[in-house]
């Protein structure tokens, strides 16, 4: 892993000889066992946030946007018994997706899912990593809003560093449609992790009819 908290770009073959942690995770990956990233933001996501959502009985349909090798176990380990979908713009990401997977940009969710289909939409590591321009952000967050049911939960995870900031979040009308939500297990609406990438988790819900954010 590099200083930003993201996976290292060092060639995999070289890392097999120099990085014992990488070797351990590579073996687990080949055996189709969970191979989580050893970072604080992943610990918070997997051991705190996921467990909170798991505890909510009305979270039965989940959409996770943006997948990679270190998210391949999410359906099996964290959302068993739920209807769990994954979406990624890259065709090569399909092998890391859930049993129910769609290859598409987040802006095009409406072409694949029904309005209000999901109880929980998780968008982590996408904003600022491809979802950057204002128009794309408006469409992407708007699409998440449309496929989320009223009262459903939306999680936005992003890196608060200059290299990975997309269009200013405060200027996005699509994001303003959501209602900020205080996550009970963290006690805040936005949680800044202790990471070089300054990864932030922001919590929202979709307002019910007749109620403004």
Coordinates of C-alpha atoms in Angstrom, one line a residue:
X1 CA 0.0 0.0 0.0
X2 CA 1.3 3.4 -0.8
X3 CA 1.2 6.6 1.2
X4 CA -2.3 7.5 0.1
X5 CA -3.7 4.4 1.6
X6 CA -4.5 2.8 -1.7
X7 CA -3.0 -0.5 -3.0
X8 CA 0.6 -0.2 -4.1
X9 CA 1.5 -0.1 -7.8
X10 CA 4.7 -2.1 -7.2
X11 CA 4.8 -5.1 -9.6
X12 CA 3.0 -8.0 -8.0
X13 CA 5.8 -10.5 -8.7
X14 CA 8.4 -8.3 -6.9
X15 CA 6.0 -7.8 -4.0
X16 CA 5.7 -11.6 -3.6
X17 CA 9.4 -11.6 -2.6
X18 CA 9.5 -8.4 -0.5
X19 CA 6.2 -8.0 1.2
X20 CA 5.0 -10.7 3.6
X21 CA 1.6 -9.1 4.1
X22 CA 1.1 -9.0 0.4
X23 CA 2.0 -12.7 0.1
X24 CA -0.5 -13.6 2.8
X25 CA -3.3 -11.6 1.2
X26 CA -2.4 -13.0 -2.3
X27 CA -2.7 -16.6 -1.0
X28 CA -6.0 -15.8 0.7
X29 CA -7.2 -14.2 -2.6
X30 CA -6.3 -17.3 -4.6
X31 CA -8.1 -19.5 -2.1
X32 CA -11.1 -17.2 -2.3
X33 CA -10.8 -16.2 1.3
X34 CA -11.3 -12.7 2.6
X35 CA -8.3 -10.5 1.8
X36 CA -9.0 -7.1 3.4
X37 CA -6.7 -4.1 3.1
X38 CA -4.9 -3.4 6.4
X39 CA -5.9 0.2 6.6
X40 CA -7.9 2.2 9.1
X41 CA -10.6 3.3 6.7
X42 CA -11.2 -0.3 5.7
X43 CA -11.4 -1.3 9.4
X44 CA -14.0 1.4 10.1
X45 CA -16.0 0.5 7.0
X46 CA -15.9 -3.3 7.5
X47 CA -15.9 -3.6 11.3
X48 CA -18.0 -0.6 12.3
X49 CA -20.2 0.7 9.5
X50 CA -21.1 -2.6 7.9
X51 CA -22.0 -4.0 11.2
X52 CA -24.3 -1.1 11.9
X53 CA -26.1 -1.6 8.6
X54 CA -26.3 -5.3 9.2
X55 CA -28.1 -4.6 12.5
X56 CA -30.9 -2.8 10.8
X57 CA -33.7 -5.3 10.0
X58 CA -35.1 -3.1 7.1
X59 CA -31.9 -3.2 5.2
X60 CA -32.5 -6.1 2.8
X61 CA -31.6 -4.8 -0.7
X62 CA -28.1 -3.4 -0.9
X63 CA -26.2 -1.7 -3.8
X64 CA -22.4 -1.4 -3.6
X65 CA -20.8 0.8 -6.3
X66 CA -17.1 0.4 -7.1
X67 CA -15.4 -3.0 -6.6
X68 CA -11.9 -4.5 -6.5
X69 CA -10.1 -7.6 -5.3
X70 CA -10.3 -6.4 -1.7
X71 CA -14.1 -6.1 -1.8
X72 CA -14.8 -9.5 -3.3
X73 CA -15.8 -11.0 0.0
X74 CA -18.2 -8.3 1.0
X75 CA -21.4 -10.1 0.0
X76 CA -20.4 -13.4 1.6
X77 CA -18.9 -12.0 4.8
X78 CA -21.0 -8.9 5.6
X79 CA -24.3 -9.1 3.8
X80 CA -25.3 -12.8 3.8
X81 CA -29.0 -13.4 3.3
X82 CA -29.4 -9.9 1.8
X83 CA -30.0 -9.1 -1.9
X84 CA -26.6 -7.6 -2.7
X85 CA -25.8 -6.0 -6.0
X86 CA -22.5 -4.5 -7.2
X87 CA -21.8 -2.1 -10.0
X88 CA -18.5 -1.0 -11.6
X89 CA -17.7 0.8 -14.8
X90 CA -14.8 -1.5 -15.7
X91 CA -15.6 -4.8 -17.4
X92 CA -12.6 -6.3 -15.8
X93 CA -14.0 -5.7 -12.3
X94 CA -16.8 -8.3 -12.9
X95 CA -14.7 -11.1 -11.4
X96 CA -14.6 -9.1 -8.1
X97 CA -18.3 -8.4 -8.1
X98 CA -21.2 -10.0 -6.3
X99 CA -23.3 -12.8 -7.8
X100 CA -25.6 -10.0 -9.0
X101 CA -23.3 -7.5 -10.8
X102 CA -23.8 -4.8 -13.4
X103 CA -21.1 -3.3 -15.6
X104 CA -22.0 0.4 -15.9
X105 CA -21.1 3.9 -14.6
X106 CA -23.0 5.0 -11.5
X107 CA -24.6 7.7 -13.7
X108 CA -26.6 5.0 -15.5
X109 CA -28.1 3.2 -12.6
X110 CA -31.6 4.0 -13.8
X111 CA -31.0 1.8 -16.9
X112 CA -30.5 -1.3 -14.7
X113 CA -32.5 -0.7 -11.5
X114 CA -36.0 0.4 -10.5
X115 CA -36.8 3.6 -8.6
X116 CA -36.7 3.0 -4.9
X117 CA -35.3 -0.6 -5.3
X118 CA -32.6 -0.4 -2.6
X119 CA -32.6 0.1 1.2
X120 CA -28.9 1.0 1.2
X121 CA -26.5 2.4 -1.4
X122 CA -22.8 2.4 -0.7
X123 CA -20.6 4.6 -2.9
X124 CA -17.0 4.3 -1.6
X125 CA -13.9 5.4 -3.4
X126 CA -15.7 6.5 -6.6
X127 CA -16.1 10.2 -6.1
X128 CA -12.7 11.8 -6.9
X129 CA -11.6 8.6 -8.6
X130 CA -13.4 8.9 -11.9
X131 CA -16.6 10.6 -10.7
X132 CA -15.0 14.1 -10.8
X133 CA -16.7 16.6 -13.1
X134 CA -19.8 18.5 -11.8
X135 CA -22.2 17.2 -14.4
X136 CA -21.1 13.6 -13.8
X137 CA -21.3 14.0 -10.0
X138 CA -24.8 15.5 -10.3
X139 CA -25.9 12.6 -12.4
X140 CA -24.2 10.0 -10.3
X141 CA -25.6 11.2 -6.9
X142 CA -28.9 11.8 -8.5
X143 CA -29.0 8.2 -9.8
X144 CA -28.2 6.9 -6.3
X145 CA -31.0 9.0 -4.9
X146 CA -33.5 7.7 -7.5
X147 CA -32.8 4.0 -6.8
X148 CA -32.9 4.4 -3.1
X149 CA -36.2 4.0 -1.3
X150 CA -37.6 6.7 0.9
X151 CA -36.0 6.4 4.4
X152 CA -33.2 4.4 2.9
X153 CA -29.5 5.0 3.7
X154 CA -26.7 6.4 1.5
X155 CA -23.0 6.2 2.4
X156 CA -20.5 8.3 0.6
X157 CA -16.8 7.5 1.1
X158 CA -14.1 9.8 -0.4
X159 CA -10.5 11.0 0.1
X160 CA -10.3 14.6 1.3
X161 CA -7.0 15.4 -0.5
X162 CA -6.4 17.8 -3.4
X163 CA -5.6 15.0 -5.8
X164 CA -8.9 13.2 -5.3
X165 CA -11.5 15.9 -4.8
X166 CA -14.1 16.1 -7.5
X167 CA -16.6 18.9 -7.9
X168 CA -17.2 20.6 -4.6
X169 CA -19.8 18.5 -2.7
X170 CA -21.5 21.6 -1.2
X171 CA -22.3 22.9 -4.6
X172 CA -24.1 19.7 -5.8
X173 CA -27.9 20.0 -5.9
X174 CA -28.2 16.2 -6.2
X175 CA -26.4 15.6 -3.0
X176 CA -28.4 18.3 -1.2
X177 CA -31.5 16.2 -1.8
X178 CA -30.3 13.7 0.8
X179 CA -30.7 14.3 4.5
X180 CA -27.5 14.1 6.6
X181 CA -27.7 11.3 9.1
X182 CA -25.9 10.9 12.4
X183 CA -24.5 7.3 12.4
X184 CA -25.2 6.1 16.0
X185 CA -22.1 3.9 16.3
X186 CA -19.8 6.8 15.3
X187 CA -21.9 9.7 16.7
X188 CA -21.3 12.0 13.6
X189 CA -22.7 12.7 10.2
X190 CA -19.2 12.6 8.6
X191 CA -16.4 10.6 10.0
X192 CA -12.8 11.5 9.1
X193 CA -10.5 8.4 9.4
X194 CA -6.9 8.7 10.7
X195 CA -5.4 7.9 7.3
X196 CA -2.9 9.7 5.0
X197 CA -5.7 9.9 2.4
X198 CA -8.0 11.6 4.9
X199 CA -10.8 9.2 3.9
X200 CA -14.2 10.5 5.0
X201 CA -17.5 8.6 5.4
X202 CA -20.6 10.7 5.1
X203 CA -23.9 9.4 6.1
X204 CA -27.3 10.3 4.6
X205 CA -30.9 9.1 4.3
X206 CA -33.5 9.8 1.6
X207 CA -36.2 11.9 3.0
X208 CA -39.8 10.6 3.1
X209 CA -42.4 12.2 1.0
X210 CA -43.5 15.6 2.2
X211 CA -40.3 16.1 4.2
X212 CA -37.4 18.2 3.0
X213 CA -33.8 17.5 3.8

